[in-house]
Coordinates of C-alpha atoms in Angstrom, one line a residue:
Chain A
M1 CA 0.0 0.0 0.0
T2 CA 1.4 3.3 -1.1
T3 CA 0.8 6.7 0.6
D4 CA -1.5 7.6 -2.3
D5 CA -3.8 4.7 -1.4
R6 CA -3.8 5.7 2.3
W7 CA -5.1 9.2 2.1
Q8 CA -7.8 8.7 -0.5
L9 CA -11.4 8.7 0.5
P10 CA -13.9 6.4 -1.3
D11 CA -15.7 7.8 -4.3
G12 CA -18.5 10.1 -3.3
I13 CA -17.6 10.2 0.4
E14 CA -16.9 13.7 1.6
E15 CA -15.4 15.2 4.7
L16 CA -16.0 18.8 5.8
L17 CA -13.0 20.9 6.7
P18 CA -13.1 23.8 9.2
G19 CA -14.8 26.5 7.1
P20 CA -17.6 24.5 5.4
A21 CA -18.1 22.3 8.5
S22 CA -19.0 25.3 10.7
R23 CA -21.3 26.7 7.9
V24 CA -23.1 23.3 7.6
E25 CA -23.5 23.2 11.3
A26 CA -24.8 26.7 11.5
L27 CA -27.3 25.9 8.7
R28 CA -28.4 22.7 10.4
R29 CA -29.1 24.6 13.6
R30 CA -30.9 27.4 11.8
L31 CA -33.1 25.1 9.9
L32 CA -34.0 22.9 12.9
D33 CA -34.9 26.0 14.8
L34 CA -37.2 27.0 12.0
H35 CA -38.8 23.5 12.1
R36 CA -39.2 23.9 15.9
G37 CA -41.1 27.1 15.4
W38 CA -43.5 25.2 13.2
G39 CA -44.1 22.6 15.9
Y40 CA -42.0 19.8 14.3
Q41 CA -40.3 17.7 17.0
L42 CA -36.7 16.6 16.5
V43 CA -36.1 12.9 16.4
M44 CA -32.7 11.1 16.1
P45 CA -33.2 7.7 14.6
P46 CA -30.2 5.3 14.7
L47 CA -27.6 4.9 12.1
V48 CA -28.3 1.2 11.5
E49 CA -31.5 -0.9 11.8
F50 CA -32.6 -4.3 10.8
T51 CA -33.3 -4.3 7.1
E52 CA -36.9 -5.4 7.6
S53 CA -37.7 -2.0 9.1
L54 CA -35.6 0.1 6.8
L55 CA -36.7 -1.5 3.5
I56 CA -40.4 -1.1 3.8
G57 CA -41.1 -0.3 0.1
L58 CA -40.4 3.4 0.4
G59 CA -38.9 3.6 -3.1
A60 CA -37.6 0.7 -5.1
D61 CA -34.2 2.3 -5.2
I62 CA -33.7 2.3 -1.4
D63 CA -33.1 -1.5 -1.5
R64 CA -30.1 -1.3 -3.8
L65 CA -28.9 1.9 -2.2
T66 CA -28.6 0.3 1.3
F67 CA -25.3 -1.1 2.6
R68 CA -25.9 -4.3 4.6
V69 CA -24.0 -5.9 7.4
T70 CA -24.8 -8.9 9.5
D71 CA -25.6 -8.3 13.2
Q72 CA -23.3 -10.5 15.1
M73 CA -25.6 -10.3 18.1
S74 CA -28.7 -11.6 16.4
G75 CA -27.5 -13.0 13.1
R76 CA -30.1 -10.8 11.4
S77 CA -29.3 -8.5 8.5
M78 CA -28.8 -4.8 9.3
G79 CA -28.8 -1.9 6.9
I80 CA -27.0 1.4 7.2
R81 CA -29.8 3.9 6.6
A82 CA -30.0 5.2 3.0
D83 CA -33.1 7.2 3.9
I84 CA -34.5 8.5 7.2
T85 CA -38.2 8.6 6.2
P86 CA -38.8 4.9 6.9
Q87 CA -37.2 5.3 10.3
V88 CA -39.5 8.2 11.2
A89 CA -42.5 6.2 9.8
R90 CA -41.5 3.4 12.2
I91 CA -41.2 5.9 15.1
D92 CA -44.7 7.3 14.3
A93 CA -46.3 3.9 13.9
H94 CA -44.7 2.0 16.7
S95 CA -42.5 3.9 19.1
L96 CA -44.9 6.8 19.8
A97 CA -48.2 5.7 18.3
D98 CA -50.0 9.0 19.1
K99 CA -53.5 9.2 17.9
G100 CA -53.6 12.8 16.8
V101 CA -51.4 14.7 14.2
S102 CA -47.7 14.2 14.7
R103 CA -45.0 16.4 13.3
F104 CA -41.4 15.3 13.2
C105 CA -38.1 16.7 11.8
Y106 CA -34.7 15.2 11.6
A107 CA -31.2 15.9 10.3
G108 CA -28.5 13.2 9.8
S109 CA -26.2 11.5 7.5
V110 CA -27.3 8.6 5.3
L111 CA -25.1 6.3 3.2
H112 CA -25.7 5.1 -0.4
T113 CA -24.1 2.2 -2.1
R114 CA -23.8 4.2 -5.3
P115 CA -24.3 7.9 -6.1
T116 CA -27.9 8.8 -7.1
T117 CA -26.8 11.4 -9.5
L118 CA -23.7 12.0 -11.7
L119 CA -20.8 13.2 -9.5
G120 CA -23.2 12.9 -6.6
S121 CA -22.3 12.3 -3.0
R122 CA -22.8 8.9 -1.4
S123 CA -23.1 10.4 2.0
P124 CA -25.8 13.1 1.8
L125 CA -26.7 15.0 5.0
K126 CA -30.5 14.7 5.0
L127 CA -32.8 17.2 6.7
G128 CA -36.5 16.8 6.5
A129 CA -39.9 16.9 8.1
E130 CA -42.8 14.4 8.2
L131 CA -46.4 15.0 9.1
Y132 CA -48.6 12.1 10.1
G133 CA -52.2 11.6 10.9
D134 CA -53.9 14.2 8.6
A135 CA -55.1 13.4 5.1
S136 CA -56.3 16.9 4.2
L137 CA -54.8 19.2 1.6
A138 CA -54.0 21.6 4.4
A139 CA -51.3 19.2 5.6
D140 CA -49.8 19.1 2.1
I141 CA -49.9 22.8 1.9
E142 CA -48.2 23.1 5.3
V143 CA -45.4 20.7 4.3
I144 CA -44.8 22.5 1.0
S145 CA -44.7 25.8 2.7
L146 CA -42.3 24.5 5.3
M147 CA -40.1 23.1 2.4
L148 CA -40.0 26.5 0.7
E149 CA -39.3 28.3 4.0
T150 CA -36.5 25.9 4.7
L151 CA -34.9 26.5 1.3
G152 CA -35.4 30.3 1.7
A153 CA -33.8 30.2 5.1
A154 CA -30.8 28.4 3.5
G155 CA -30.4 31.4 1.2
I156 CA -31.8 29.7 -2.0
K157 CA -33.3 32.2 -4.4
G158 CA -35.2 31.9 -7.7
M159 CA -37.0 28.7 -6.9
T160 CA -39.4 26.7 -9.1
L161 CA -41.9 24.5 -7.4
D162 CA -42.8 21.4 -9.3
L163 CA -46.2 19.9 -8.6
G164 CA -47.5 16.6 -9.7
H165 CA -50.0 13.9 -8.7
V166 CA -49.3 10.2 -9.0
G167 CA -53.1 9.6 -9.1
I168 CA -53.3 10.7 -12.7
A169 CA -50.7 8.2 -14.1
R170 CA -51.9 5.5 -11.7
C171 CA -55.5 5.8 -13.0
L172 CA -54.4 5.6 -16.6
L173 CA -51.8 2.8 -16.2
A174 CA -54.2 0.7 -14.0
E175 CA -55.5 -1.0 -17.1
L176 CA -52.1 -2.2 -18.3
D177 CA -50.8 -5.4 -17.0
G178 CA -47.5 -6.5 -15.5
E179 CA -44.6 -6.1 -17.8
L180 CA -46.3 -3.7 -20.1
H181 CA -47.2 -1.5 -17.1
D182 CA -43.6 -1.4 -16.1
S183 CA -42.3 -0.6 -19.6
V184 CA -44.8 2.1 -20.1
Y185 CA -43.9 3.6 -16.7
E186 CA -40.3 3.5 -17.6
A187 CA -40.9 5.2 -21.0
L188 CA -43.1 7.8 -19.4
Q189 CA -40.3 8.9 -17.1
R190 CA -38.2 9.6 -20.2
K191 CA -41.2 11.2 -21.9
S192 CA -40.2 9.0 -24.8
L193 CA -43.1 9.4 -27.2
P194 CA -41.5 7.1 -29.8
D195 CA -41.1 4.3 -27.3
L196 CA -44.6 4.8 -25.9
E197 CA -46.1 4.7 -29.3
K198 CA -44.4 1.4 -30.0
L199 CA -45.3 -0.1 -26.6
L200 CA -48.9 0.9 -26.8
E201 CA -49.5 -0.5 -30.3
G202 CA -51.7 -3.3 -29.1
V203 CA -53.6 -1.4 -26.5
D204 CA -57.1 0.2 -26.7
P205 CA -56.5 3.3 -28.9
G206 CA -58.4 5.6 -26.6
L207 CA -56.2 4.6 -23.7
A208 CA -53.0 4.8 -25.8
A209 CA -53.9 8.3 -26.8
R210 CA -54.5 9.4 -23.2
V211 CA -51.2 7.9 -22.1
L212 CA -49.3 9.7 -24.9
E213 CA -51.1 12.9 -24.0
L214 CA -50.0 12.5 -20.4
A215 CA -46.3 12.4 -21.5
G216 CA -46.8 15.9 -23.0
L217 CA -48.5 17.5 -20.0
H218 CA -45.9 19.7 -18.5
G219 CA -45.5 23.4 -18.2
G220 CA -47.4 26.2 -16.5
L221 CA -50.8 26.3 -14.9
E222 CA -52.4 25.9 -18.3
V223 CA -51.6 22.2 -18.5
L224 CA -54.2 21.5 -15.9
D225 CA -56.8 22.7 -18.4
Q226 CA -55.5 20.2 -21.0
V227 CA -56.2 17.1 -18.9
P228 CA -59.1 15.1 -20.2
T229 CA -62.0 15.3 -17.7
G230 CA -64.6 12.8 -16.8
L231 CA -62.4 10.2 -15.0
G232 CA -63.2 10.4 -11.3
D233 CA -59.7 9.9 -9.9
I234 CA -58.1 12.3 -12.4
D235 CA -60.7 15.0 -11.8
A236 CA -60.0 14.7 -8.1
A237 CA -56.2 14.9 -8.6
I238 CA -56.5 18.0 -10.8
S239 CA -58.8 19.7 -8.2
E240 CA -56.2 19.0 -5.5
L241 CA -53.4 20.4 -7.7
R242 CA -55.4 23.6 -8.4
Q243 CA -56.2 24.2 -4.7
V244 CA -52.5 23.7 -3.7
A245 CA -51.3 25.9 -6.5
A246 CA -53.6 28.7 -5.5
A247 CA -52.6 28.5 -1.8
I248 CA -48.9 28.5 -2.6
A249 CA -49.2 31.2 -5.2
E250 CA -50.8 33.4 -2.6
R251 CA -48.2 32.7 0.1
Y252 CA -45.1 32.7 -2.2
P253 CA -45.8 35.0 -5.2
D254 CA -42.1 34.9 -6.1
V255 CA -41.9 31.1 -6.5
D256 CA -42.6 29.9 -10.1
L257 CA -45.0 27.0 -10.4
Y258 CA -44.4 24.2 -12.9
F259 CA -46.6 21.2 -13.4
D260 CA -45.4 17.9 -14.7
L261 CA -48.2 15.3 -14.6
A262 CA -46.0 12.6 -16.0
E263 CA -43.3 13.1 -13.3
L264 CA -43.4 9.7 -11.6
R265 CA -40.6 10.0 -9.0
G266 CA -41.7 7.9 -6.1
Y267 CA -44.7 6.6 -8.1
R268 CA -44.5 3.2 -6.4
Y269 CA -45.0 4.5 -2.9
H270 CA -46.4 8.0 -3.2
T271 CA -50.2 8.0 -3.0
G272 CA -51.2 11.6 -4.0
L273 CA -49.6 14.9 -4.4
V274 CA -45.8 15.0 -5.1
F275 CA -43.7 18.1 -5.1
A276 CA -40.1 19.3 -5.6
A277 CA -38.2 22.5 -5.6
Y278 CA -35.7 23.3 -8.3
V279 CA -33.4 26.2 -9.2
A280 CA -32.3 27.0 -12.7
E281 CA -29.2 25.2 -14.1
Q282 CA -29.7 22.4 -11.6
G283 CA -31.0 19.1 -13.0
R284 CA -31.8 17.7 -9.7
A285 CA -34.4 18.7 -7.2
L286 CA -33.0 20.6 -4.2
A287 CA -35.8 19.2 -2.0
N288 CA -38.7 16.9 -2.7
G289 CA -41.5 15.1 -1.1
G290 CA -45.1 14.1 -1.3
R291 CA -47.9 12.1 0.2
Y292 CA -47.3 8.5 1.2
D293 CA -50.3 7.4 3.1
D294 CA -50.5 4.1 4.9
V295 CA -46.8 3.4 4.9
G296 CA -47.1 2.6 8.6
Q297 CA -49.1 -0.5 7.6
V298 CA -46.1 -2.7 7.8
F299 CA -45.6 -1.7 11.4
G300 CA -49.3 -2.4 12.1
R301 CA -50.5 1.1 12.0
P302 CA -51.5 2.8 8.7
R303 CA -51.6 6.6 8.9
P304 CA -51.9 9.4 6.4
A305 CA -48.5 10.8 5.8
T306 CA -46.8 13.6 3.9
G307 CA -43.3 15.1 4.2
F308 CA -40.2 16.4 2.4
S309 CA -36.4 16.1 2.6
T310 CA -33.4 18.0 1.4
D311 CA -29.6 17.6 1.5
L312 CA -27.7 20.1 3.5
M313 CA -24.5 19.6 1.6
V314 CA -26.2 20.5 -1.7
L315 CA -27.9 23.5 -0.1
L316 CA -24.6 24.8 1.2
D317 CA -23.1 24.5 -2.3
L318 CA -25.9 26.6 -3.8
A319 CA -26.6 29.1 -1.0
D320 CA -25.2 32.6 -1.8
A321 CA -21.6 32.1 -1.1
E322 CA -21.1 35.1 1.1
E323 CA -17.7 34.9 2.7
A324 CA -18.1 34.1 6.3
P325 CA -16.5 36.9 8.4
R326 CA -13.0 35.9 9.4
E327 CA -12.9 34.4 12.9
S328 CA -11.4 36.8 15.5
A329 CA -9.7 35.2 18.5
I330 CA -7.7 36.3 21.5
A331 CA -4.4 34.9 22.4
A332 CA -3.6 34.0 26.0
P333 CA -0.5 32.8 27.7
A334 CA -0.6 29.1 28.2
D335 CA 0.4 29.3 31.8
G336 CA -0.5 31.9 34.3
D337 CA -2.1 32.5 37.7
A338 CA -5.7 32.0 38.7
A339 CA -6.6 35.6 37.7
L340 CA -5.6 34.8 34.1
W341 CA -7.7 31.6 34.2
Q342 CA -10.7 33.6 35.4
A343 CA -10.2 36.3 32.8
V344 CA -10.0 33.6 30.1
A345 CA -13.2 31.9 31.4
R346 CA -15.1 35.2 31.5
L347 CA -14.1 36.0 27.9
R348 CA -15.1 32.4 26.7
A349 CA -18.4 32.7 28.6
A350 CA -19.0 36.0 26.7
G351 CA -18.7 34.1 23.4
E352 CA -15.1 35.0 22.6
I353 CA -12.6 32.5 21.2
V354 CA -9.6 32.4 23.4
I355 CA -6.6 30.3 22.3
N356 CA -3.6 29.4 24.4
D357 CA -0.2 30.3 23.0
L358 CA 1.3 26.8 23.1
S359 CA 4.4 27.1 21.0
A360 CA 6.5 29.7 19.1
S361 CA 3.9 30.2 16.4
R362 CA 0.7 31.9 17.4
D363 CA -2.7 30.7 16.0
G364 CA -3.4 32.7 12.8
R365 CA -6.9 33.6 13.9
C366 CA -5.7 35.7 16.9
D367 CA -6.0 39.5 16.4
R368 CA -6.0 40.4 20.1
Q369 CA -4.1 39.2 23.1
L370 CA -4.5 39.1 26.9
T371 CA -1.7 41.0 28.6
L372 CA -1.1 41.9 32.2
R373 CA -1.4 45.7 32.7
D374 CA -1.2 47.2 36.2
G375 CA -2.1 43.8 37.7
E376 CA -5.2 43.4 35.5
W377 CA -5.5 40.9 32.5
T378 CA -6.7 43.1 29.7
V379 CA -7.4 42.5 26.0
E380 CA -5.2 44.5 23.6
E381 CA -5.2 44.7 19.8
L382 CA -2.3 42.9 18.2
E383 CA -0.1 44.9 15.8
Chain B
M1 CA -26.0 29.6 -20.6
P2 CA -29.4 31.2 -20.1
G3 CA -31.2 32.3 -23.3
V4 CA -29.0 30.1 -25.5
L5 CA -30.0 26.6 -26.4
T6 CA -27.0 24.3 -26.9
L7 CA -27.7 21.3 -29.2
A8 CA -25.1 18.5 -29.2
L9 CA -24.9 16.6 -32.5
T10 CA -23.4 13.2 -33.2
K11 CA -20.7 13.5 -35.8
G12 CA -20.3 11.2 -38.8
R13 CA -23.2 9.7 -40.8
I14 CA -25.8 10.9 -38.3
L15 CA -24.6 14.5 -38.7
K16 CA -24.9 14.3 -42.5
E17 CA -28.6 13.3 -42.1
T18 CA -29.2 15.7 -39.2
L19 CA -28.2 18.9 -40.9
P20 CA -30.9 18.9 -43.7
L21 CA -33.5 18.2 -41.0
L22 CA -32.2 21.1 -38.8
A23 CA -32.2 23.3 -41.9
R24 CA -35.9 22.7 -42.5
A25 CA -36.4 23.9 -38.9
G26 CA -34.5 27.0 -39.7
I27 CA -31.2 26.0 -37.9
V28 CA -28.2 26.4 -40.2
P29 CA -24.7 26.7 -38.9
V30 CA -23.0 29.9 -40.0
E31 CA -19.9 28.1 -41.3
D32 CA -19.5 24.7 -42.9
I33 CA -19.2 22.0 -40.2
A34 CA -17.6 19.5 -42.6
S35 CA -14.7 21.7 -43.5
S36 CA -14.2 23.5 -40.1
R37 CA -12.1 22.1 -37.3
K38 CA -14.1 24.0 -34.8
L39 CA -16.3 22.0 -32.4
V40 CA -18.8 24.8 -31.4
F41 CA -20.9 26.5 -34.1
D42 CA -23.2 29.5 -34.1
C43 CA -26.4 29.3 -36.1
T44 CA -28.4 31.6 -38.4
R45 CA -31.1 31.2 -35.9
P46 CA -30.3 33.3 -32.9
G47 CA -30.3 31.6 -29.5
V48 CA -29.1 28.2 -30.8
R49 CA -25.6 26.9 -31.0
L50 CA -24.4 23.5 -32.1
L51 CA -21.7 21.2 -30.7
V52 CA -20.3 18.3 -32.7
L53 CA -19.3 15.3 -30.6
R54 CA -18.8 11.6 -30.7
G55 CA -22.1 9.8 -30.2
T56 CA -21.2 8.2 -26.9
D57 CA -20.4 11.6 -25.5
V58 CA -23.7 13.2 -26.5
P59 CA -25.8 11.8 -23.6
T60 CA -23.0 12.7 -21.1
Y61 CA -23.1 16.4 -22.2
V62 CA -26.8 16.5 -22.1
R63 CA -27.1 14.8 -18.7
H64 CA -24.6 17.2 -17.1
G65 CA -26.4 20.2 -18.7
A66 CA -23.3 21.1 -20.7
A67 CA -25.8 20.8 -23.6
D68 CA -29.6 21.4 -23.4
L69 CA -30.5 19.0 -26.2
G70 CA -28.8 16.2 -28.1
V71 CA -29.1 14.2 -31.3
V72 CA -28.0 10.6 -30.7
G73 CA -28.6 7.0 -31.8
K74 CA -31.0 4.9 -29.9
D75 CA -28.2 2.2 -29.7
I76 CA -26.2 4.5 -27.4
L77 CA -29.2 5.4 -25.3
L78 CA -30.0 1.7 -24.9
E79 CA -26.4 0.8 -24.0
E80 CA -25.9 3.6 -21.5
G81 CA -29.4 3.9 -20.1
A82 CA -31.3 7.1 -20.5
D83 CA -33.3 7.3 -17.3
D84 CA -32.1 10.8 -16.5
L85 CA -32.9 12.3 -20.0
Y86 CA -36.1 13.1 -21.8
E87 CA -36.4 11.5 -25.2
P88 CA -39.4 13.2 -26.9
L89 CA -38.8 12.7 -30.6
D90 CA -37.7 10.1 -33.1
L91 CA -35.9 11.9 -35.9
G92 CA -36.2 8.8 -38.1
I93 CA -32.7 9.1 -39.5
A94 CA -29.8 6.7 -39.7
R95 CA -32.1 3.8 -39.3
C96 CA -30.5 0.4 -38.8
R97 CA -31.0 -2.7 -36.8
L98 CA -29.1 -4.0 -33.8
M99 CA -28.7 -7.8 -34.3
T100 CA -26.8 -10.8 -33.3
A101 CA -24.8 -12.5 -36.1
A102 CA -22.7 -15.6 -36.4
P103 CA -20.7 -17.5 -39.1
V104 CA -23.1 -19.0 -41.7
G105 CA -24.4 -22.3 -40.4
W106 CA -23.4 -21.8 -36.8
T107 CA -25.6 -23.4 -34.2
P108 CA -25.4 -22.8 -30.5
G109 CA -23.8 -25.7 -28.6
P110 CA -24.2 -26.6 -25.0
G111 CA -22.6 -24.3 -22.4
R112 CA -21.7 -20.7 -22.6
V113 CA -21.7 -18.5 -25.7
R114 CA -18.9 -16.1 -26.3
V115 CA -20.2 -12.8 -27.6
A116 CA -18.0 -10.0 -29.0
T117 CA -19.6 -6.6 -29.1
K118 CA -19.3 -2.9 -28.5
F119 CA -22.7 -3.0 -26.7
T120 CA -22.0 -5.2 -23.7
G121 CA -24.9 -3.8 -21.7
I122 CA -27.5 -4.5 -24.4
A123 CA -26.0 -7.9 -25.2
R124 CA -26.0 -8.9 -21.6
R125 CA -29.7 -8.0 -21.2
F126 CA -30.6 -9.7 -24.5
F127 CA -28.9 -13.0 -23.7
A128 CA -30.4 -13.0 -20.2
Q129 CA -33.9 -12.6 -21.7
Q130 CA -33.2 -15.5 -24.0
G131 CA -32.2 -17.6 -21.0
R132 CA -28.7 -18.2 -22.3
Q133 CA -25.5 -17.9 -20.3
A134 CA -22.9 -15.9 -22.2
D135 CA -19.5 -14.3 -21.8
F136 CA -18.9 -10.9 -23.3
I137 CA -15.9 -9.5 -25.0
K138 CA -15.8 -5.8 -25.3
L139 CA -14.4 -4.6 -28.7
Y140 CA -14.3 -1.2 -30.2
G141 CA -14.5 -2.0 -33.9
A142 CA -14.5 -4.6 -36.6
M143 CA -16.7 -7.0 -34.7
E144 CA -16.9 -9.2 -37.8
L145 CA -13.4 -10.3 -37.3
A146 CA -13.9 -11.8 -33.9
P147 CA -15.7 -15.0 -35.0
L148 CA -13.3 -15.5 -37.9
M149 CA -10.3 -15.5 -35.7
G150 CA -12.0 -17.7 -33.0
L151 CA -12.2 -14.9 -30.4
A152 CA -16.0 -15.3 -30.2
D153 CA -18.9 -17.4 -31.4
V154 CA -21.4 -14.6 -31.9
I155 CA -21.3 -10.8 -32.4
V156 CA -23.9 -8.2 -31.5
D157 CA -23.6 -5.2 -33.8
I158 CA -25.4 -2.6 -35.9
V159 CA -26.6 -4.0 -39.2
D160 CA -27.4 -1.7 -42.0
S161 CA -27.2 -3.4 -45.4
G162 CA -25.7 -6.6 -44.2
N163 CA -23.0 -6.5 -46.8
T164 CA -20.1 -6.4 -44.3
L165 CA -21.5 -9.5 -42.6
K166 CA -21.8 -11.3 -45.9
A167 CA -18.3 -10.4 -47.0
N168 CA -17.0 -12.0 -43.9
G169 CA -19.0 -15.2 -44.0
L170 CA -21.5 -14.1 -41.3
E171 CA -25.2 -14.0 -41.3
P172 CA -27.6 -12.0 -39.1
L173 CA -29.6 -14.1 -36.6
D174 CA -31.9 -12.3 -34.0
L175 CA -33.2 -8.8 -34.1
I176 CA -32.5 -7.1 -30.8
A177 CA -33.9 -3.6 -31.5
D178 CA -34.7 -1.3 -34.4
I179 CA -32.4 1.7 -34.1
S180 CA -33.0 5.3 -35.2
T181 CA -31.8 8.7 -34.1
R182 CA -33.5 10.4 -31.2
L183 CA -33.7 13.9 -29.8
V184 CA -32.8 14.0 -26.1
V185 CA -33.4 16.9 -23.7
N186 CA -31.8 17.7 -20.3
K187 CA -34.4 17.6 -17.5
A188 CA -33.5 20.9 -15.9
S189 CA -33.5 22.7 -19.3
M190 CA -36.9 21.4 -20.0
R191 CA -38.1 23.3 -16.9
S192 CA -36.0 26.4 -17.2
Q193 CA -36.4 26.9 -20.9
H194 CA -39.7 25.2 -21.4
A195 CA -41.2 27.5 -24.0
E196 CA -38.0 27.6 -26.2
I197 CA -37.5 23.9 -26.1
Q198 CA -41.2 23.1 -26.8
E199 CA -41.0 25.4 -29.8
L200 CA -37.9 23.7 -31.1
I201 CA -39.4 20.3 -30.7
A202 CA -42.6 21.4 -32.5
E203 CA -40.6 22.8 -35.4
L204 CA -38.5 19.6 -35.7
R205 CA -41.7 17.5 -35.6
E206 CA -43.1 19.7 -38.4
A207 CA -39.8 19.3 -40.4
L208 CA -40.2 15.5 -40.1
A209 CA -43.7 15.4 -41.4

């Protein structure tokens, strides 16, 4: 093993050095304080759990994104969490089991077996919120608002809110069976009209036409008018989209709204409204979420659920890169009498950084020093 | 770059058939692509510029947003996966077939088949669907040579006229996919420049009709 092999980190695994580390931590505190103000209670689920509770069908991808190890205590398979939402769902369904509405927030690292995007990290720092026990649109609007507030508080500007509803595709694709359903779903995600035309050759022409139309339904508010009416589930979905769009437009007039009715991210576990926030030039959503009712079923307690999550590392990269003010510290002699010790303690308690002079070279952050003047330890500017 | 749509083209045969199509949609490079050594070209239509790349690089440029749109063969999209791209239009040019081929009269024996191909991903999926175990040998050109020299039993390759196969004593066997050239779009660009991109797609669709 050469030195070059020793210092390298695995692909997609990051460390945070002094400047960025304190900015991420400051951001994490600010955002969790924001969530607290909205009544969301902080939970800290564990880093590893048995795979049975982690892999509860919240996304087909989660299964292959999860690192597994064998628990030597029980012989069971454990997973290093690749997503925190299933853990919070378990907490809501089993650990707490409150009857009313529960609001939770969390912030923590997850680990992925492979990056989910090009050049993406395998160790995102997820921050998110989940709301359980309320199936109303007001809950969705609350979570979307909290997501936009979160991004705003992180300094993100010029956002576009994507709104979709898996009920529309689900209603149309319900009539297709097995393999064809999966192929059509896959082609819809790519909005591949040529592939869809080919796949739907043998299908009822009316249905084929509606699925092809769905692939083209993306853009501004006007796309909601282009959806064919008369199918119960679809009409209900469109009505929900209109109400949410109106509420968000009133609260956040600066946020652009974009509708993509064929956006099927999370199609397999989402049950209603889905949403994501984007900024220009970024192919990947900064934050996303949606309704995933009844996921607690596997823990014996189905509940309405909606929530969102974001990655603090990505937010930090995109937030206005205002230079953090240079840290200002006070140098103090490393050895001195009790009076020095008390003077240092007072300064630290007042929020100052006080650094002992340990060796010949003084810490570069010091711009002041403690000196003994007329029997008093006083702070003086350094030259 | 905001306000400018960057269109990545595949060089070679696809490029020759793409340019007349683009011209019908009002997109003409201001200088002759064939004689220039440049790789980026402005167009007579304002707000559009062209890149000329190797086909395998086109999806990479579009995925990363280095280009907003791309023109690329379906063979490359099938091989590399296109989950993170939109693929709204079949340009219908450079049509060919992706097939297996083997020396005339070859019949599969028991055990594993050795397959030489540039498209190892597609070949692996195809043989798995057929329920046949196979080993794959990645080659970058002249697949037809591999069975002749005993390197492989079967090849998976693009077949146009079939003349190269015939000249080397091979015959086409199974059709894996019909291939043509597709227009692909970056997902973020589709959001941020929705109107411009929809307009361009509509004009290309008209030019195809």
